[in-house]
PDB file of C-alpha atoms and ligand atoms in Angstrom:
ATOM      1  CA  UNK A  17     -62.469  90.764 117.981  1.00  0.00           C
ATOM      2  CA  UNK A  18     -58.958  92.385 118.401  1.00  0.00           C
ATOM      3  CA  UNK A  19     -57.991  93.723 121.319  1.00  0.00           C
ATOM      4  CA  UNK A  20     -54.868  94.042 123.892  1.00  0.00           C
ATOM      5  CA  UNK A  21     -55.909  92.152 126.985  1.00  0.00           C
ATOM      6  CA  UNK A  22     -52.758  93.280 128.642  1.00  0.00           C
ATOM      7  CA  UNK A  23     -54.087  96.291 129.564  1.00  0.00           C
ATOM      8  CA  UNK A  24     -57.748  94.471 130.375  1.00  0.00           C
ATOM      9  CA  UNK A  25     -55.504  91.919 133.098  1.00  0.00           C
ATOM     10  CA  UNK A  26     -55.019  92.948 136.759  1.00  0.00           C
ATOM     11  CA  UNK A  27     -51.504  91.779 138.338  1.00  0.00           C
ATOM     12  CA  UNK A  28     -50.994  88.623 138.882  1.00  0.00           C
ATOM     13  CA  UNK A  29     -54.071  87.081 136.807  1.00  0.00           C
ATOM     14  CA  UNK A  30     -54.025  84.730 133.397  1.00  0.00           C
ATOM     15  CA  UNK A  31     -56.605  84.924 131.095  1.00  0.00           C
ATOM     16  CA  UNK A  32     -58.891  82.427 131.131  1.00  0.00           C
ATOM     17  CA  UNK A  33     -60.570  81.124 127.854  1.00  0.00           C
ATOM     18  CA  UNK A  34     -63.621  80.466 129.418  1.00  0.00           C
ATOM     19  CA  UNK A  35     -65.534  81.101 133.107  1.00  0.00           C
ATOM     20  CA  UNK A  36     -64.576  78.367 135.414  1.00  0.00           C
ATOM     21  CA  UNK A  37     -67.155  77.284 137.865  1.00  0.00           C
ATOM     22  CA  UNK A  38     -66.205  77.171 141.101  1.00  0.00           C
ATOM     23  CA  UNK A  39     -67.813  74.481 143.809  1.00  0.00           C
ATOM     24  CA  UNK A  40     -70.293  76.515 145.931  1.00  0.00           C
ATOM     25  CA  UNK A  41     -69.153  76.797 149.438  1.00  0.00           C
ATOM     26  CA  UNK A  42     -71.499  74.048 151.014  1.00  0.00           C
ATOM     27  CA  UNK A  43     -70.148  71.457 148.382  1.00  0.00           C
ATOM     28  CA  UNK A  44     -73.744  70.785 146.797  1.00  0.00           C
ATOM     29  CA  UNK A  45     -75.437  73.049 144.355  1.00  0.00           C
ATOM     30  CA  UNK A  46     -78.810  74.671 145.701  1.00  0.00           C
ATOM     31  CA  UNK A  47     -81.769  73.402 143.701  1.00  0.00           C
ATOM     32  CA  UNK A  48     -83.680  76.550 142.660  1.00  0.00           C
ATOM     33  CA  UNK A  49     -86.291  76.232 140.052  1.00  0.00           C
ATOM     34  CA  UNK A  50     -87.401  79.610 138.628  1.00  0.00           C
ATOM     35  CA  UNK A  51     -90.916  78.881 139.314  1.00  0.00           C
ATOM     36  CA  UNK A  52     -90.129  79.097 143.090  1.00  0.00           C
ATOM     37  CA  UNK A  53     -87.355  81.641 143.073  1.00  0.00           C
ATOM     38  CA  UNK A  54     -87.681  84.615 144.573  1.00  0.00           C
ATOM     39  CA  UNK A  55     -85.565  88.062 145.172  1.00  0.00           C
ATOM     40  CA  UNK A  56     -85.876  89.840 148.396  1.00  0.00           C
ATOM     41  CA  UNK A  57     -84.715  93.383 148.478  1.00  0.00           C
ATOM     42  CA  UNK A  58     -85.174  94.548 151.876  1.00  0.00           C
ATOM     43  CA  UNK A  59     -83.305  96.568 154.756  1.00  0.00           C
ATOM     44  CA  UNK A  60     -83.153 100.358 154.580  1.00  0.00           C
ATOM     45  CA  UNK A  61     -85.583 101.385 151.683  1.00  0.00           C
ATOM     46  CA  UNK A  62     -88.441 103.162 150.581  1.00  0.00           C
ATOM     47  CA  UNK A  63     -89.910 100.222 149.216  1.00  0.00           C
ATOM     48  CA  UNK A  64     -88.747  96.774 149.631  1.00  0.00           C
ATOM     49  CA  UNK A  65     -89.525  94.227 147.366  1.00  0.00           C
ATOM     50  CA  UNK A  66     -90.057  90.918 146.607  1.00  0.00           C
ATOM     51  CA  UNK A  67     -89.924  89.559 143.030  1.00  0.00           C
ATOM     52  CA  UNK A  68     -91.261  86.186 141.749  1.00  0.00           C
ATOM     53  CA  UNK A  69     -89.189  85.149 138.121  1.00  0.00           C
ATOM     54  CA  UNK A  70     -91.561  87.108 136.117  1.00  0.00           C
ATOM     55  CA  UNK A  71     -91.637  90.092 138.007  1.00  0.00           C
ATOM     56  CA  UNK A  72     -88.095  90.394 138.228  1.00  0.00           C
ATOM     57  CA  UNK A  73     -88.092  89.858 134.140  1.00  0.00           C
ATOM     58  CA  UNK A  74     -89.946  92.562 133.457  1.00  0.00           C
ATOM     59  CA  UNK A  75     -87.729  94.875 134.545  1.00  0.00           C
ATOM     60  CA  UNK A  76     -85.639  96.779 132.555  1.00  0.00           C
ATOM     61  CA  UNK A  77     -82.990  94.295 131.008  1.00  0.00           C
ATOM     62  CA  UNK A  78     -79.318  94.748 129.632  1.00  0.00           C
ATOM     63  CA  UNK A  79     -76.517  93.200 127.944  1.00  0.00           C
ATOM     64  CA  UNK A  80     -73.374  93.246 129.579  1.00  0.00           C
ATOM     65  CA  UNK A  81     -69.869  92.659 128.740  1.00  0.00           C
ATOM     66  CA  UNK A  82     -67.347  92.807 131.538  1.00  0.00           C
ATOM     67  CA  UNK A  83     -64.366  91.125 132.753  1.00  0.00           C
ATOM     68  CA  UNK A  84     -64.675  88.831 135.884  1.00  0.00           C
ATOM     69  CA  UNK A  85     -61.547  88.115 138.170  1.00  0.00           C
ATOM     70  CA  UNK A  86     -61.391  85.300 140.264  1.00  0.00           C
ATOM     71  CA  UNK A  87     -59.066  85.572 143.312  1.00  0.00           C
ATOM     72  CA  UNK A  88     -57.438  82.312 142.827  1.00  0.00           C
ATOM     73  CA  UNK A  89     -55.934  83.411 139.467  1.00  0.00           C
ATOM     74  CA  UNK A  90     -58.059  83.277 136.272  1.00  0.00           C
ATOM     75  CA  UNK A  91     -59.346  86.305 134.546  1.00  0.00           C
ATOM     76  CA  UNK A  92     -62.326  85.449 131.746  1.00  0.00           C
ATOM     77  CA  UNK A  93     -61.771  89.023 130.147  1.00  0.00           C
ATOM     78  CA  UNK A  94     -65.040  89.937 127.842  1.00  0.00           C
ATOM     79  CA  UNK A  95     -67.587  87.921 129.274  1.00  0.00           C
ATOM     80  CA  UNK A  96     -71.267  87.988 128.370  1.00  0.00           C
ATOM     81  CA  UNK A  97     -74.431  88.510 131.039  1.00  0.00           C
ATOM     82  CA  UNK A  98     -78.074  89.704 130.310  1.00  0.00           C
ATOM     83  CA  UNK A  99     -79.692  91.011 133.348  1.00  0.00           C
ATOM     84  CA  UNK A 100     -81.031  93.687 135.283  1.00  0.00           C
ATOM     85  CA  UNK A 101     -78.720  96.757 136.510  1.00  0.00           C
ATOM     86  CA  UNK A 102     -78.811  97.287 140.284  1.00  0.00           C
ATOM     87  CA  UNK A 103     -78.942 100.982 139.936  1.00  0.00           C
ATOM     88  CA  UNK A 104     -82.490 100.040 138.194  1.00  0.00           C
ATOM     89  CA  UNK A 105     -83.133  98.239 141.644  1.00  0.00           C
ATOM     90  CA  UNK A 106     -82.512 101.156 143.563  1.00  0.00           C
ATOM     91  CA  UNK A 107     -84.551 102.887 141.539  1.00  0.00           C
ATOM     92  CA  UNK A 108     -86.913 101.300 142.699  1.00  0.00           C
ATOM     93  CA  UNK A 109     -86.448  99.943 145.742  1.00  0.00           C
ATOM     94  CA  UNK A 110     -84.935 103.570 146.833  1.00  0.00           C
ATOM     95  CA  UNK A 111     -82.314 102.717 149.476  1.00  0.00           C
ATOM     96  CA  UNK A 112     -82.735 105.191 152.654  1.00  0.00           C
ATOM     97  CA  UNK A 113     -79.783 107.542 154.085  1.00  0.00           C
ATOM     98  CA  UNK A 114     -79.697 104.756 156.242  1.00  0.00           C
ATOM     99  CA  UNK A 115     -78.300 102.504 153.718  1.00  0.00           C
ATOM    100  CA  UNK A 116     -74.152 102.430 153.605  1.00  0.00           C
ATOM    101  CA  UNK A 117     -73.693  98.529 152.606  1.00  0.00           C
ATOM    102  CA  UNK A 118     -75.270  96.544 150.680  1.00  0.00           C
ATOM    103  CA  UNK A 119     -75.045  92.662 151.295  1.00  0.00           C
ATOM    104  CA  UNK A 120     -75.740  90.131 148.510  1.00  0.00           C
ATOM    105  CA  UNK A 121     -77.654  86.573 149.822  1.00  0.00           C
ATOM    106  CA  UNK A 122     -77.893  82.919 147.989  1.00  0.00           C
ATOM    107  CA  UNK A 123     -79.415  80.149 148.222  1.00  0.00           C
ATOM    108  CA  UNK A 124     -76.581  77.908 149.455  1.00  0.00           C
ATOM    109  CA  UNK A 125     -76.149  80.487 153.161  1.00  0.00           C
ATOM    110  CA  UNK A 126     -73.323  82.393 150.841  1.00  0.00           C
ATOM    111  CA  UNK A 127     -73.028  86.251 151.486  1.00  0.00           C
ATOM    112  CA  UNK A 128     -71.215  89.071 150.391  1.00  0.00           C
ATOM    113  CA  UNK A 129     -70.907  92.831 150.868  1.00  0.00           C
ATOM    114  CA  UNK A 130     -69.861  95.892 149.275  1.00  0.00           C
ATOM    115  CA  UNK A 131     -70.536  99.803 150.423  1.00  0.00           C
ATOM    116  CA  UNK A 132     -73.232 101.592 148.420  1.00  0.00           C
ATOM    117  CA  UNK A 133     -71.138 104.996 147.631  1.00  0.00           C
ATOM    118  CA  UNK A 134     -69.261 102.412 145.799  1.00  0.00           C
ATOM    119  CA  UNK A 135     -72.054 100.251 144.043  1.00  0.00           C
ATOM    120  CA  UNK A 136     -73.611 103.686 142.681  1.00  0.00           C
ATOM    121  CA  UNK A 137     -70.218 104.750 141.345  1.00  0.00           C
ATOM    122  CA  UNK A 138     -69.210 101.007 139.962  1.00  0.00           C
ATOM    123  CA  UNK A 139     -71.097  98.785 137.269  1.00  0.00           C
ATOM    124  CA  UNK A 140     -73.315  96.202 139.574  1.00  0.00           C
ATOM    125  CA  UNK A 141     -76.053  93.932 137.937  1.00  0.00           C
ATOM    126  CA  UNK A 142     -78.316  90.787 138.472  1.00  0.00           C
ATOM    127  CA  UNK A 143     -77.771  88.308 135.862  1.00  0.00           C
ATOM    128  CA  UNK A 144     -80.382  86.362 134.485  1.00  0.00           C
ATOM    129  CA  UNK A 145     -78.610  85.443 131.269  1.00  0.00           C
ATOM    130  CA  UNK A 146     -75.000  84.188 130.246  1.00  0.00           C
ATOM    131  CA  UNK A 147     -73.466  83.983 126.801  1.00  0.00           C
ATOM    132  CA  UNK A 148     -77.425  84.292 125.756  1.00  0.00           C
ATOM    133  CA  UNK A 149     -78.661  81.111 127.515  1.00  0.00           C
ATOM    134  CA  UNK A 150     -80.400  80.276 131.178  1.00  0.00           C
ATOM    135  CA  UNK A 151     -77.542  80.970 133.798  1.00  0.00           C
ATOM    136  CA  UNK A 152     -76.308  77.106 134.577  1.00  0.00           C
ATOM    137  CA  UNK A 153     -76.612  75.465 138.078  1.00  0.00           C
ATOM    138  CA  UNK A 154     -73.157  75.726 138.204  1.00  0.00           C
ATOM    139  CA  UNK A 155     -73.162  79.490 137.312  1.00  0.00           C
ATOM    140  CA  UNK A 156     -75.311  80.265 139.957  1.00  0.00           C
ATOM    141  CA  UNK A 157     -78.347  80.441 138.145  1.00  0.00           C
ATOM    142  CA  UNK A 158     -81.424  81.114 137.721  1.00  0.00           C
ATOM    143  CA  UNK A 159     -79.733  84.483 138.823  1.00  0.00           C
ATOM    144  CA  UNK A 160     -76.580  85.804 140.071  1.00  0.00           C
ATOM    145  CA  UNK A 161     -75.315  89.164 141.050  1.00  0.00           C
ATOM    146  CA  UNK A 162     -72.251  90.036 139.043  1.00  0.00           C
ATOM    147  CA  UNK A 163     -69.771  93.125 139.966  1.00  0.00           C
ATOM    148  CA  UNK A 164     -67.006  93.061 137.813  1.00  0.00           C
ATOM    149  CA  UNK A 165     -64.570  95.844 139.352  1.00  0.00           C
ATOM    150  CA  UNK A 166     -64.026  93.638 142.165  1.00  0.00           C
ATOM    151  CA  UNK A 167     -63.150  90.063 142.953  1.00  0.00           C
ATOM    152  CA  UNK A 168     -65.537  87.187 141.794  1.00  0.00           C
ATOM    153  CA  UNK A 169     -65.949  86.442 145.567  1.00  0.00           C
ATOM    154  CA  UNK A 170     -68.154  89.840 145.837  1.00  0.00           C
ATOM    155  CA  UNK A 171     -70.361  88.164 142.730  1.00  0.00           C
ATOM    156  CA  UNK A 172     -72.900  86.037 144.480  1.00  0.00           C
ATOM    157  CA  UNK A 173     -74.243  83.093 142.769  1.00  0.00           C
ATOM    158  CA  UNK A 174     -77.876  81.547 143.362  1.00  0.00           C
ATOM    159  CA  UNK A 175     -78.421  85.392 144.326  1.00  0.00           C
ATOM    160  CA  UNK A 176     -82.424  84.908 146.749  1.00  0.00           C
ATOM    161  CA  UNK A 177     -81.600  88.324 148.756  1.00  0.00           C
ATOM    162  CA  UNK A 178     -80.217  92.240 148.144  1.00  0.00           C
ATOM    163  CA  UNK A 179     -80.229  93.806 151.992  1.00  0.00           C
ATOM    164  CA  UNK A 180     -79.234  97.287 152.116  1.00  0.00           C
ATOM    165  CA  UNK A 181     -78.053  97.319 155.795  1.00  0.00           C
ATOM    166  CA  UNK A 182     -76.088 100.492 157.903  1.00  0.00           C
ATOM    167  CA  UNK A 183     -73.431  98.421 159.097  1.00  0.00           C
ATOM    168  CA  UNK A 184     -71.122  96.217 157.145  1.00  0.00           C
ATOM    169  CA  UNK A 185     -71.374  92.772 157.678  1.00  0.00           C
ATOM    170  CA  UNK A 186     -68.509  90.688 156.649  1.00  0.00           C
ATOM    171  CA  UNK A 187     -69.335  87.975 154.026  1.00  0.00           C
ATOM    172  CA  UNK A 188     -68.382  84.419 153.695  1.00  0.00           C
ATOM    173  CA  UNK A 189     -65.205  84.382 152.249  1.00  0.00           C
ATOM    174  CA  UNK A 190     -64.229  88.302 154.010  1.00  0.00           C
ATOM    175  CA  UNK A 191     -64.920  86.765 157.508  1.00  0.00           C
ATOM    176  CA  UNK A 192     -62.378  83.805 156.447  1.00  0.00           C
ATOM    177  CA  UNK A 193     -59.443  86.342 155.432  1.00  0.00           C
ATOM    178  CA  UNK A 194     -60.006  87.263 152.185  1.00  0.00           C
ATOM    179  CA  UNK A 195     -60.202  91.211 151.715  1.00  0.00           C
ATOM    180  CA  UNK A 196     -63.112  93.440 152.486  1.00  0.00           C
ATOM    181  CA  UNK A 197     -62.481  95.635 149.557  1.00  0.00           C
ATOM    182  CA  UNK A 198     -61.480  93.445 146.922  1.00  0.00           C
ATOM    183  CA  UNK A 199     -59.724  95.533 144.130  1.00  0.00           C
ATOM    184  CA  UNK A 200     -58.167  93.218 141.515  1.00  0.00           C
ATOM    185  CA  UNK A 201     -56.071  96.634 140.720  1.00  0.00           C
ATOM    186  CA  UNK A 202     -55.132  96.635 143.801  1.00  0.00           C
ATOM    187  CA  UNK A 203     -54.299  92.631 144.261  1.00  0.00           C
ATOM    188  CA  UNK A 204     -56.685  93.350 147.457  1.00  0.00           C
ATOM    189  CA  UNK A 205     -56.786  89.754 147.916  1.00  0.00           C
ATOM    190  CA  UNK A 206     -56.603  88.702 151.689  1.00  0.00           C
ATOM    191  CA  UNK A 207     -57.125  90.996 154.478  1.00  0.00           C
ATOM    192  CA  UNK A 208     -53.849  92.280 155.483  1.00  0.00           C
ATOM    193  CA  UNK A 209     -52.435  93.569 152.386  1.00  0.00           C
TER     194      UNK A 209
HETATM  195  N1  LIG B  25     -73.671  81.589 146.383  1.00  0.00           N
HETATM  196  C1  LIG B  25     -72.356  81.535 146.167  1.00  0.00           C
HETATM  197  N2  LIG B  25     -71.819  82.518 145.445  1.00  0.00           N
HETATM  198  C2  LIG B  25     -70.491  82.529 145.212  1.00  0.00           C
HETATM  199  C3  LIG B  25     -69.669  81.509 145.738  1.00  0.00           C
HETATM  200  C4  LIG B  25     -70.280  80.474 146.493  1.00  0.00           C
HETATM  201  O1  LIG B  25     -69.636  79.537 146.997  1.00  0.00           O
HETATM  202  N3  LIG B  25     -71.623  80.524 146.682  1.00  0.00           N
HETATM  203  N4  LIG B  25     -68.311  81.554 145.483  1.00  0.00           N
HETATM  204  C5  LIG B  25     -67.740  82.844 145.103  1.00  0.00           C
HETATM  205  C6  LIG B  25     -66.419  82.731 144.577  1.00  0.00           C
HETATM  206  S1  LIG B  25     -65.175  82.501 145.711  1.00  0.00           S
HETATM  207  C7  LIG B  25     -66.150  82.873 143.233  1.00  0.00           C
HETATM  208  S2  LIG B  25     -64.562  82.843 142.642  1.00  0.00           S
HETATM  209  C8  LIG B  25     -67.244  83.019 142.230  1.00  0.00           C
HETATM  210  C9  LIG B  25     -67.112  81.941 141.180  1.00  0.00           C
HETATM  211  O2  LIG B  25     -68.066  82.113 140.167  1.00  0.00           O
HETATM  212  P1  LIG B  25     -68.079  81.039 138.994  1.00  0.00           P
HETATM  213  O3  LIG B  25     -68.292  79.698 139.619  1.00  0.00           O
HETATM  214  O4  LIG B  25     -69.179  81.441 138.090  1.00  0.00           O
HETATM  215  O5  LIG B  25     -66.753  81.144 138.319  1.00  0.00           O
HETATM  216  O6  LIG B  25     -68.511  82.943 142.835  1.00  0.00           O
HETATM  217  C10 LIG B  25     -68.615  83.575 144.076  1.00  0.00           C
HETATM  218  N5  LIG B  25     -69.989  83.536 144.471  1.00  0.00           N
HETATM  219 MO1  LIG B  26     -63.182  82.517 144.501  1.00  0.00          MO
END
């Protein structure tokens, strides 16, 4: 497929022929079989939730093809998920005027957090699917969140929790200097800048 992926490449990033995976911050992978797994969505809504595997799949499903920046440098520019958008979620779920943030939770104690005014306005998703097959351990399957107009640090993998919360809460990697916002436009990489 031809295209210019200058114009697709935030400052400062290479493109990457393929997603890297990156160790998950505990060092070990969590083990989460799909039979078991389970996504809470919880805080200030209407109706929280709780989806087993096959719930969850029988939501409305998408393809997606989006570009996914890594802070440390790569760029995998056009890459493939299948999954469920979170503006479906809220649809459901239906966060209150209470809800400003909304904090991502996996398996492995990882968090991350991004306002809602911004999630509603920006592409957001749940994968369940990449490049057509089961998301790999490595990936963060069974399911990951995935929000391409920011960071790969916001995307969380082994994704077991969606709390929509009033206050921000600083996730893993924004309590350990990296930037609350997160705009690869921006180079919004560590707090400070
Ligand atoms: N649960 C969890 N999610 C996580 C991380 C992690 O350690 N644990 N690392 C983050 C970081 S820093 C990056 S760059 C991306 C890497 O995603 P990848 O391994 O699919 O490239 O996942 C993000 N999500
Ligand atoms: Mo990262």
């Amino acid at each position: 497929m031809a295209q210019n992926q200058k114009t697709k490449l935030p400052p400062g990033q290479h493109a990457a022929s393929k997603m890297i995976a990156m160790p998950p911050i505990g060092g070990s992978y969590p083990e989460l079989k799909k039979e078991k797994w389970k996504l809470k969505v919880y805080g200030a809504v209407e109706n929280p939730q709780e989806w087993t595997w096959d719930e969850f799949n029988q939501l409305g499903q998408e393809n997606f093809m989006v570009d996914f920046h890594c802070v440390t440098g790569w760029s995998k520019l056009d890459q493939h998920f299948f999954g469920v958008d979170l503006k479906t979620i809220m649809g459901i779920v239906k966060p209150t005027p209470k809800a400003n943030f909304v904090i991502f939770e996996s398996a492995d104690g990882y968090t991350t957090n991004i306002p809602l005014k911004e999630i509603k306005e920006n592409l957001a998703f749940v994968a369940l699917k990449m490049d057509n097959e089961d998301i790999k351990t490595e990936f963060g399957g069974p399911a990951r969140s995935v929000v391409p107009y920011l960071y790969a640090y916001k995307s969380a993998k082994f994704l077991t929790g969606i709390k929509f919360s009033k206050q921000d809460e600083l996730g893993f990697w924004e309590a350990r200097g990296y930037h609350n916002h997160a705009d690869p436009w921006q180079e919004e990489r560590y707090s400070g800048n």
